[in-house]
Coordinates of C-alpha atoms in Angstrom, one line a residue:
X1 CA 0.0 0.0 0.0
X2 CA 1.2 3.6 -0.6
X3 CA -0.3 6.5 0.9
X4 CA 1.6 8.4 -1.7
X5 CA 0.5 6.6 -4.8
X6 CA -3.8 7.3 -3.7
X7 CA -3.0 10.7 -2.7
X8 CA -0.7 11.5 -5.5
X9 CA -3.6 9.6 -8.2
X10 CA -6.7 11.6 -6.4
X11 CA -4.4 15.2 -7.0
X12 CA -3.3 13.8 -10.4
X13 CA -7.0 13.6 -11.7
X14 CA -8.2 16.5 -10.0
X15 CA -10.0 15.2 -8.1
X16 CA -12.1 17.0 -5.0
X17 CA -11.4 15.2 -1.2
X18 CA -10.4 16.2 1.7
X19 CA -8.4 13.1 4.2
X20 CA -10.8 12.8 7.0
X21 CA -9.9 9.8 8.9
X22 CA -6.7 8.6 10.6
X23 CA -4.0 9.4 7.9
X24 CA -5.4 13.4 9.2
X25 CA -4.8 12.5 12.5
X26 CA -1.2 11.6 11.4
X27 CA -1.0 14.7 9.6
X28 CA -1.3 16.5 13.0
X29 CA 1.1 14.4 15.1
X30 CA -0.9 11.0 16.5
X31 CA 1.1 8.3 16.8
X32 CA -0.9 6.0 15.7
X33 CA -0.7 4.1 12.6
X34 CA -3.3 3.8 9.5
X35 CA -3.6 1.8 7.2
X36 CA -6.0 3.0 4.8
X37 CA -7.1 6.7 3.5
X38 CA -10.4 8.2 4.3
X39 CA -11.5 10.8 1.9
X40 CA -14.7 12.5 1.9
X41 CA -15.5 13.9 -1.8
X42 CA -17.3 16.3 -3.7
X43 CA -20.3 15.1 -4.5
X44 CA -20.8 16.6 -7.8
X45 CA -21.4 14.6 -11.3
X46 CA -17.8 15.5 -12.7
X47 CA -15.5 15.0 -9.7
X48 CA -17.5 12.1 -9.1
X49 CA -16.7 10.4 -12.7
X50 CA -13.2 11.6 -12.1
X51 CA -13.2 9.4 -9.2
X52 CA -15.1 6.3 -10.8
X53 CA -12.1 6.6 -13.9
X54 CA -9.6 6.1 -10.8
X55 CA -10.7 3.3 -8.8
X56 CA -12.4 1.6 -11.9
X57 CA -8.1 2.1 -12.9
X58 CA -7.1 0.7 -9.6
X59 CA -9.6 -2.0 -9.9
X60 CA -10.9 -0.8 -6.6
X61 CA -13.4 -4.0 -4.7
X62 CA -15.5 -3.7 -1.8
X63 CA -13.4 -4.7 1.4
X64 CA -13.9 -7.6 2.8
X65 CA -16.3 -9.3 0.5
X66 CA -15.4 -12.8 -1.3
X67 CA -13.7 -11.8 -4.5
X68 CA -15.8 -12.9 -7.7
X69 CA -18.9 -11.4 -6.2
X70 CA -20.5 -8.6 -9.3
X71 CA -19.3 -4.9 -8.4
X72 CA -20.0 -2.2 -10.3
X73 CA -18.1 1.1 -10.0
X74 CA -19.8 3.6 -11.8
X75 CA -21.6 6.8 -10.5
X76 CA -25.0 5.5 -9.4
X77 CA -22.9 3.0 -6.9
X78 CA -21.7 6.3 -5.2
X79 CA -25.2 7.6 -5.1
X80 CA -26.8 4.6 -3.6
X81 CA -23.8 4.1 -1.0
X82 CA -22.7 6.9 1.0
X83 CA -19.7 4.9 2.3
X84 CA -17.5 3.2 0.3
X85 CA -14.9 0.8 2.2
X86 CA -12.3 -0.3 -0.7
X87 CA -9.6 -2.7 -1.7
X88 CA -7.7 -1.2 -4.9
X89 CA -4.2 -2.1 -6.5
X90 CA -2.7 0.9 -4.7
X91 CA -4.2 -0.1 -0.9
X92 CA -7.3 0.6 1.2
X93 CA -9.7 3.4 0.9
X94 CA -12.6 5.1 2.1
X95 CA -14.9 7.5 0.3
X96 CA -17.5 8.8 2.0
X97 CA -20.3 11.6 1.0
X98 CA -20.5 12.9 4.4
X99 CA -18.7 12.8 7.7
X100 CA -20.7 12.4 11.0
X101 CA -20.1 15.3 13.1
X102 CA -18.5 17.5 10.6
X103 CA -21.0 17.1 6.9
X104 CA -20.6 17.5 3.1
X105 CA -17.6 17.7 1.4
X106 CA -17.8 21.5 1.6
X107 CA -18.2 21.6 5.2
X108 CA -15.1 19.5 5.4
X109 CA -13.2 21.9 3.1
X110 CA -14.2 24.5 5.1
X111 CA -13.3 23.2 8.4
X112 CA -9.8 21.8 6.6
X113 CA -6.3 22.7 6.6
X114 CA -4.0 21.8 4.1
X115 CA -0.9 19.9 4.7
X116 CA 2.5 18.0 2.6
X117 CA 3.1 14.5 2.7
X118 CA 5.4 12.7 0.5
X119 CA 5.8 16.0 -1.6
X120 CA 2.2 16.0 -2.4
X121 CA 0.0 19.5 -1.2
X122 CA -3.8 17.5 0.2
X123 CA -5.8 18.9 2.8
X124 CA -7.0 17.2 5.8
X125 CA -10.0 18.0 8.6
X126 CA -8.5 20.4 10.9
X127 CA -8.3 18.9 14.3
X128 CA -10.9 20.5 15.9
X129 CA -13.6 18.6 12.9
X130 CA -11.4 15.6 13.3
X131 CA -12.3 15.4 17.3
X132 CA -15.9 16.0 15.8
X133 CA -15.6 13.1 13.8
X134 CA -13.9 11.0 15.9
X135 CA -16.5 11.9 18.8
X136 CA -19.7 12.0 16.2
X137 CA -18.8 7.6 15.2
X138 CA -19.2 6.8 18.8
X139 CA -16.6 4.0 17.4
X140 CA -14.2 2.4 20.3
X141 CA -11.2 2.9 18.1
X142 CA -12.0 6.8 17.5
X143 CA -13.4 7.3 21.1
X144 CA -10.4 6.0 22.1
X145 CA -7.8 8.1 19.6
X146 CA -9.9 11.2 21.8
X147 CA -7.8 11.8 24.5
X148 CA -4.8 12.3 22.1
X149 CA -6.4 14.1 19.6
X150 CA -7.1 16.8 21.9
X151 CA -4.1 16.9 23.7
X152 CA -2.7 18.0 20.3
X153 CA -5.3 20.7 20.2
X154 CA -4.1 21.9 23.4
X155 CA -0.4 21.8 22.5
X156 CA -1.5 23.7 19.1
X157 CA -3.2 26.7 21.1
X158 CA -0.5 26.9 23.5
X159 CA 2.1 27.6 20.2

């Protein structure tokens, strides 16, 4: 897997996300360790096809269902699922349409920051919406990624 290679295709075709899950908890210090890249994207038809040409490129399968099984990745799969858990040839992704406790792909971008990473410019929920997220799942994993997430927050307004 290579976070490089998904973030480097995704700016490469233009395409509209912003990291939302634990590779933009990363981005603002945690310690812990992803392995997979949550995006939430722009729900319009374009960026949307731009984003079915890329997966359908990275032959992109739902995770954790038998191999075999009909998929279809076209547009009107990301209209009828809101959250998309993936295998692809590059690694693990995510694509959501909206993030609990933050919203749409513009809410995220607004409540973003924009970071580099492996000489690629991506922007990520600022940490503040992550903690919303994180908090908003009710997931043990993110309730328990809390305590450090806002530790970080506090170092950050103390700078």
């Amino acid at each position: 897997m290579s976070f490089a290679s998904i973030l480097g295709g995704l700016n490469d075709r233009d395409i509209k996300f912003v990291v939302v899950g634990g590779l933009a908890a990363t981005a603002h210090g945690s310690r812990r360790v992803a392995d997979d890249v949550d995006i939430c994207y722009d729900v319009g038809a374009a960026n949307v096809e731009r984003l079915v040409d890329l997966l359908s490129m990275w032959n992109a399968y739902p995770r954790g269902i038998e191999k075999g099984l009909r998929f279809v990745m076209d547009a009107r799969q990301f209209r009828i699922t809101p959250l998309m858990t993936l295998t692809t040839d590059e690694g693990f992704i995510h694509v959501l349409d909206k993030v609990p406790g933050v919203g749409s792909y513009d809410d995220c971008r607004r409540r973003s920051m924009q970071v580099e990473a492996f000489d690629i410019r991506f922007r990520v929920l600022d940490l503040r919406a992550l903690i919303d997220a994180k908090r908003a799942t009710g997931r043990s994993k993110d309730i328990d990624l809390l305590p450090e997430l806002e530790a970080l927050l506090a170092l950050e307004a103390d700078r």
